[in-house]
mmCIF file of C-alpha atoms in Angstrom:
data_model
loop_
_atom_site.group_PDB
_atom_site.id
_atom_site.type_symbol
_atom_site.label_atom_id
_atom_site.label_comp_id
_atom_site.label_asym_id
_atom_site.label_seq_id
_atom_site.Cartn_x
_atom_site.Cartn_y
_atom_site.Cartn_z
ATOM 1 C CA MET A 10 82.129 8.974 66.016
ATOM 2 C CA PRO A 11 84.848 10.361 68.742
ATOM 3 C CA LEU A 12 86.087 13.934 67.409
ATOM 4 C CA ILE A 13 89.060 15.052 69.406
ATOM 5 C CA MET A 14 90.006 18.909 68.673
ATOM 6 C CA PHE A 15 93.632 20.333 69.930
ATOM 7 C CA ASP A 16 94.842 23.648 70.377
ATOM 8 C CA MET A 17 97.761 25.146 68.906
ATOM 9 C CA ASP A 18 99.630 27.472 70.416
ATOM 10 C CA GLY A 19 100.757 25.864 74.101
ATOM 11 C CA THR A 20 99.291 22.537 72.972
ATOM 12 C CA LEU A 21 100.708 21.138 70.201
ATOM 13 C CA ILE A 22 103.374 23.605 69.776
ATOM 14 C CA ASP A 23 105.483 25.703 72.343
ATOM 15 C CA THR A 24 105.302 29.628 70.756
ATOM 16 C CA TYR A 25 105.250 31.299 73.617
ATOM 17 C CA GLY A 26 108.821 32.831 72.951
ATOM 18 C CA LEU A 27 107.690 34.022 69.467
ATOM 19 C CA ILE A 28 104.555 35.800 70.494
ATOM 20 C CA ALA A 29 106.075 37.912 73.068
ATOM 21 C CA GLU A 30 108.793 38.506 71.139
ATOM 22 C CA HIS A 31 106.627 40.291 68.659
ATOM 23 C CA MET A 32 104.120 41.430 70.511
ATOM 24 C CA ALA A 33 106.946 43.564 72.477
ATOM 25 C CA SER A 34 107.946 44.734 69.064
ATOM 26 C CA ALA A 35 104.778 46.036 67.751
ATOM 27 C CA PHE A 36 103.790 48.012 70.811
ATOM 28 C CA ALA A 37 107.196 49.384 70.331
ATOM 29 C CA LEU A 38 106.605 50.904 66.704
ATOM 30 C CA ALA A 39 103.328 51.941 67.790
ATOM 31 C CA GLY A 40 105.291 53.801 70.689
ATOM 32 C CA LEU A 41 103.342 52.189 73.483
ATOM 33 C CA ALA A 42 105.417 50.411 76.645
ATOM 34 C CA ALA A 43 105.813 46.170 75.949
ATOM 35 C CA PRO A 44 102.978 44.079 77.740
ATOM 36 C CA ALA A 45 104.326 42.320 80.352
ATOM 37 C CA GLN A 46 105.279 38.601 79.629
ATOM 38 C CA ALA A 47 102.518 37.158 82.405
ATOM 39 C CA ASP A 48 99.977 39.235 80.523
ATOM 40 C CA VAL A 49 101.074 38.136 77.020
ATOM 41 C CA ARG A 50 100.674 34.741 78.890
ATOM 42 C CA ARG A 51 97.201 35.262 79.462
ATOM 43 C CA ILE A 52 96.028 36.332 76.027
ATOM 44 C CA ILE A 53 97.966 33.350 74.268
ATOM 45 C CA GLY A 54 94.532 31.432 72.618
ATOM 46 C CA LEU A 55 92.129 34.429 71.731
ATOM 47 C CA SER A 56 91.910 36.002 68.657
ATOM 48 C CA LEU A 57 94.767 38.277 67.715
ATOM 49 C CA PRO A 58 92.272 41.312 67.665
ATOM 50 C CA VAL A 59 91.041 40.330 70.886
ATOM 51 C CA ALA A 60 94.026 39.988 72.715
ATOM 52 C CA ILE A 61 95.511 42.648 71.692
ATOM 53 C CA GLY A 62 92.819 44.817 72.481
ATOM 54 C CA GLN A 63 93.224 43.274 76.034
ATOM 55 C CA LEU A 64 96.909 43.701 76.139
ATOM 56 C CA ALA A 65 96.458 47.743 74.841
ATOM 57 C CA ALA A 66 93.053 48.037 77.024
ATOM 58 C CA THR A 67 91.739 49.143 74.524
ATOM 59 C CA GLU A 68 88.663 49.442 72.233
ATOM 60 C CA ASP A 69 90.489 51.774 69.094
ATOM 61 C CA ALA A 70 89.917 49.953 66.004
ATOM 62 C CA VAL A 71 92.545 51.385 64.202
ATOM 63 C CA LEU A 72 94.788 51.232 66.970
ATOM 64 C CA ILE A 73 94.315 47.618 66.710
ATOM 65 C CA ASP A 74 94.641 46.519 63.192
ATOM 66 C CA GLY A 75 97.502 48.705 63.046
ATOM 67 C CA LEU A 76 99.393 46.329 66.361
ATOM 68 C CA VAL A 77 97.967 43.478 64.612
ATOM 69 C CA THR A 78 99.863 44.108 61.154
ATOM 70 C CA SER A 79 102.627 45.198 62.531
ATOM 71 C CA TYR A 80 102.581 41.749 65.075
ATOM 72 C CA LYS A 81 101.560 39.770 62.004
ATOM 73 C CA GLN A 82 104.610 41.325 59.852
ATOM 74 C CA ASN A 83 107.174 41.060 62.334
ATOM 75 C CA TYR A 84 106.212 37.370 63.405
ATOM 76 C CA ARG A 85 106.455 36.600 59.204
ATOM 77 C CA ASN A 86 110.074 38.043 59.204
ATOM 78 C CA ALA A 87 111.069 35.896 62.178
ATOM 79 C CA LEU A 88 109.602 32.613 60.235
ATOM 80 C CA ALA A 89 111.735 33.883 57.288
ATOM 81 C CA ARG A 90 115.393 34.324 59.264
ATOM 82 C CA GLU A 91 114.803 31.309 61.646
ATOM 83 C CA THR A 92 113.487 28.051 61.850
ATOM 84 C CA GLY A 93 112.713 25.895 64.447
ATOM 85 C CA ARG A 94 110.682 27.907 66.406
ATOM 86 C CA GLU A 95 107.290 26.302 65.984
ATOM 87 C CA GLU A 96 108.043 22.983 67.197
ATOM 88 C CA PHE A 97 105.829 20.239 68.913
ATOM 89 C CA TYR A 98 105.928 19.646 72.541
ATOM 90 C CA PRO A 99 107.350 16.476 73.752
ATOM 91 C CA GLY A 100 105.005 13.525 72.573
ATOM 92 C CA ALA A 101 102.651 15.564 70.595
ATOM 93 C CA ARG A 102 103.463 14.374 67.339
ATOM 94 C CA GLU A 103 103.205 10.918 68.563
ATOM 95 C CA ALA A 104 100.142 11.284 69.823
ATOM 96 C CA VAL A 105 98.401 12.604 66.891
ATOM 97 C CA GLU A 106 99.684 9.932 65.293
ATOM 98 C CA ARG A 107 98.140 6.887 67.523
ATOM 99 C CA LEU A 108 95.110 9.355 67.896
ATOM 100 C CA HIS A 109 94.427 9.290 64.024
ATOM 101 C CA GLY A 110 95.393 5.526 63.874
ATOM 102 C CA ALA A 111 92.551 4.106 66.285
ATOM 103 C CA ALA A 112 89.845 3.376 64.640
ATOM 104 C CA GLY A 113 86.933 5.780 64.344
ATOM 105 C CA ASN A 114 88.158 8.693 65.745
ATOM 106 C CA LEU A 115 88.435 12.544 63.527
ATOM 107 C CA LEU A 116 90.811 14.973 64.649
ATOM 108 C CA GLY A 117 90.629 18.941 64.179
ATOM 109 C CA ILE A 118 92.262 21.741 65.451
ATOM 110 C CA ALA A 119 90.505 24.899 66.960
ATOM 111 C CA THR A 120 92.691 27.990 67.599
ATOM 112 C CA GLY A 121 93.120 31.180 68.145
ATOM 113 C CA LYS A 122 95.738 31.439 65.483
ATOM 114 C CA GLY A 123 94.500 32.471 62.095
ATOM 115 C CA LEU A 124 94.205 29.644 58.999
ATOM 116 C CA THR A 125 97.568 30.945 56.976
ATOM 117 C CA GLY A 126 99.666 30.057 60.510
ATOM 118 C CA VAL A 127 97.888 26.417 60.811
ATOM 119 C CA ASN A 128 98.042 25.803 57.452
ATOM 120 C CA ARG A 129 102.037 26.460 57.327
ATOM 121 C CA ILE A 130 102.345 24.479 60.648
ATOM 122 C CA LEU A 131 100.981 21.019 59.758
ATOM 123 C CA ALA A 132 102.671 21.395 56.513
ATOM 124 C CA GLN A 133 105.681 21.676 58.424
ATOM 125 C CA HIS A 134 105.533 18.661 60.146
ATOM 126 C CA ALA A 135 103.919 17.025 57.352
ATOM 127 C CA ILE A 136 100.325 16.413 59.408
ATOM 128 C CA ALA A 137 97.935 18.203 57.646
ATOM 129 C CA ASP A 138 95.883 15.355 55.954
ATOM 130 C CA ARG A 139 95.716 14.295 59.797
ATOM 131 C CA PHE A 140 93.390 16.653 60.710
ATOM 132 C CA VAL A 141 89.424 16.864 59.099
ATOM 133 C CA THR A 142 88.337 20.093 60.590
ATOM 134 C CA LEU A 143 90.661 22.999 60.827
ATOM 135 C CA GLN A 144 88.716 25.728 62.926
ATOM 136 C CA THR A 145 89.921 29.579 63.785
ATOM 137 C CA PRO A 146 89.155 33.277 64.063
ATOM 138 C CA ASP A 147 89.186 33.721 59.946
ATOM 139 C CA HIS A 148 85.785 32.048 60.038
ATOM 140 C CA ASN A 149 84.565 31.862 64.413
ATOM 141 C CA PRO A 150 84.508 33.966 66.580
ATOM 142 C CA SER A 151 87.296 34.151 69.335
ATOM 143 C CA LYS A 152 87.083 31.643 71.941
ATOM 144 C CA PRO A 153 85.482 31.311 74.458
ATOM 145 C CA HIS A 154 82.704 31.393 72.220
ATOM 146 C CA PRO A 155 81.710 27.808 71.093
ATOM 147 C CA GLY A 156 81.242 28.643 67.599
ATOM 148 C CA MET A 157 84.530 26.740 66.417
ATOM 149 C CA LEU A 158 83.257 23.480 68.303
ATOM 150 C CA LEU A 159 80.142 23.915 67.107
ATOM 151 C CA ARG A 160 81.081 24.448 63.325
ATOM 152 C CA ALA A 161 83.338 21.557 63.707
ATOM 153 C CA MET A 162 80.533 19.136 64.973
ATOM 154 C CA SER A 163 78.462 20.693 62.049
ATOM 155 C CA GLU A 164 81.022 19.374 59.975
ATOM 156 C CA THR A 165 81.788 16.495 61.058
ATOM 157 C CA GLY A 166 78.196 14.793 62.349
ATOM 158 C CA ALA A 167 79.799 14.785 65.902
ATOM 159 C CA ALA A 168 77.361 15.011 68.689
ATOM 160 C CA PRO A 169 78.608 17.094 71.792
ATOM 161 C CA HIS A 170 79.081 13.681 74.160
ATOM 162 C CA GLU A 171 81.896 12.576 71.205
ATOM 163 C CA VAL A 172 83.353 15.729 71.215
ATOM 164 C CA VAL A 173 87.324 16.421 73.402
ATOM 165 C CA MET A 174 88.601 19.651 73.363
ATOM 166 C CA VAL A 175 92.500 19.585 74.506
ATOM 167 C CA GLY A 176 94.241 22.722 75.242
ATOM 168 C CA ASP A 177 95.969 24.576 77.558
ATOM 169 C CA THR A 178 93.485 27.642 78.434
ATOM 170 C CA SER A 179 90.934 28.644 80.435
ATOM 171 C CA PHE A 180 89.341 29.679 77.036
ATOM 172 C CA ASP A 181 89.620 25.823 75.401
ATOM 173 C CA MET A 182 88.006 24.706 78.830
ATOM 174 C CA GLU A 183 84.952 27.580 78.664
ATOM 175 C CA LEU A 184 84.928 26.441 74.635
ATOM 176 C CA ALA A 185 84.181 22.679 75.163
ATOM 177 C CA ARG A 186 81.830 23.119 78.077
ATOM 178 C CA ALA A 187 80.038 25.957 76.087
ATOM 179 C CA ALA A 188 79.862 23.620 73.291
ATOM 180 C CA GLY A 189 78.473 20.444 75.009
ATOM 181 C CA ALA A 190 81.949 18.803 74.935
ATOM 182 C CA TRP A 191 84.467 17.414 77.198
ATOM 183 C CA ALA A 192 87.617 18.976 78.239
ATOM 184 C CA ILE A 193 91.251 18.034 78.653
ATOM 185 C CA GLY A 194 93.596 20.501 80.346
ATOM 186 C CA VAL A 195 97.361 20.179 79.703
ATOM 187 C CA GLY A 196 99.326 21.096 82.314
ATOM 188 C CA TRP A 197 102.554 22.397 80.108
ATOM 189 C CA GLY A 198 100.788 25.466 78.564
ATOM 190 C CA TYR A 199 100.226 28.946 79.162
ATOM 191 C CA HIS A 200 97.634 29.076 82.045
ATOM 192 C CA GLU A 201 97.987 28.106 85.547
ATOM 193 C CA ARG A 202 95.971 24.082 86.236
ATOM 194 C CA GLN A 203 93.938 25.915 88.740
ATOM 195 C CA ASP A 204 92.676 28.346 86.015
ATOM 196 C CA LEU A 205 91.786 24.855 84.321
ATOM 197 C CA ILE A 206 89.901 23.189 86.830
ATOM 198 C CA GLY A 207 88.027 27.024 87.178
ATOM 199 C CA ALA A 208 87.054 26.865 83.976
ATOM 200 C CA GLY A 209 85.486 23.576 83.659
ATOM 201 C CA ALA A 210 88.582 20.923 82.570
ATOM 202 C CA HIS A 211 87.113 17.543 83.235
ATOM 203 C CA ILE A 212 90.632 15.925 83.731
ATOM 204 C CA ILE A 213 94.529 17.570 83.771
ATOM 205 C CA ILE A 214 97.021 15.812 82.118
ATOM 206 C CA ASP A 215 100.948 16.283 82.172
ATOM 207 C CA SER A 216 102.440 14.722 79.411
ATOM 208 C CA PHE A 217 100.495 13.158 76.010
ATOM 209 C CA ALA A 218 101.491 9.910 77.269
ATOM 210 C CA GLU A 219 97.971 10.378 79.441
ATOM 211 C CA ILE A 220 95.965 11.323 76.529
ATOM 212 C CA ASP A 221 94.814 8.250 74.637
ATOM 213 C CA ASP A 222 93.448 6.870 78.470
ATOM 214 C CA SER A 223 92.154 10.164 79.593
ATOM 215 C CA ILE A 224 89.924 10.038 75.787
ATOM 216 C CA ALA A 225 88.659 6.955 76.730
ATOM 217 C CA GLU A 226 87.370 7.772 80.156
ATOM 218 C CA LEU A 227 85.267 10.464 79.476
ATOM 219 C CA LEU A 228 84.237 9.295 76.147
ATOM 220 C CA GLY A 229 82.843 6.424 78.450
ATOM 221 C CA ARG A 230 81.306 8.591 80.627
ATOM 222 C CA HIS A 231 77.056 9.412 79.673
ATOM 223 C CA ASP A 232 77.156 13.156 79.600
ATOM 224 C CA ALA A 233 79.861 15.777 79.426
#
């Protein structure tokens, strides 16, 4: 049974502005220089402690924990003040609805975002019931470790050749390849096309209008 797994940030929703803004605030509160925007784009998709450790170039657990706590608080405060900052990319919702409605498909999420944030966004957009499995760093290693897809397969009974991972970063492509699944890169996210290709993308799409045919093509092949 086909299992279509979606990344969130940079794939379904555009949250770069929020992430960059509150990463800078967290670093400033710790007395650190704000990370370069290009560096922030590179770490989106990793679990938050791993991402912050890379940005701060540190393994100091106390510093990382403090930055994580500050970042999360800033992010939550911003969402309490503002609306409309976790919106779908054009065509994303329609693609989810089409794929959900297709006979036999199962949909899931595999993201570096925490489970609380995932549940908030799915509820906000009234699509929580479209997804049968939610994989986050709360109960998995950070991407690109294959744990998220392996757990999703275990939960749903899907075999690796039936699984398609859709994401915008090299971490998503590496995750898919490590799990023996298919990898679709999206051209509108946070990593460059050449990075997606280098990380093993089977197909790269430039709009959600292409996703149905791309999934069908990959699932028609014999081996990932």
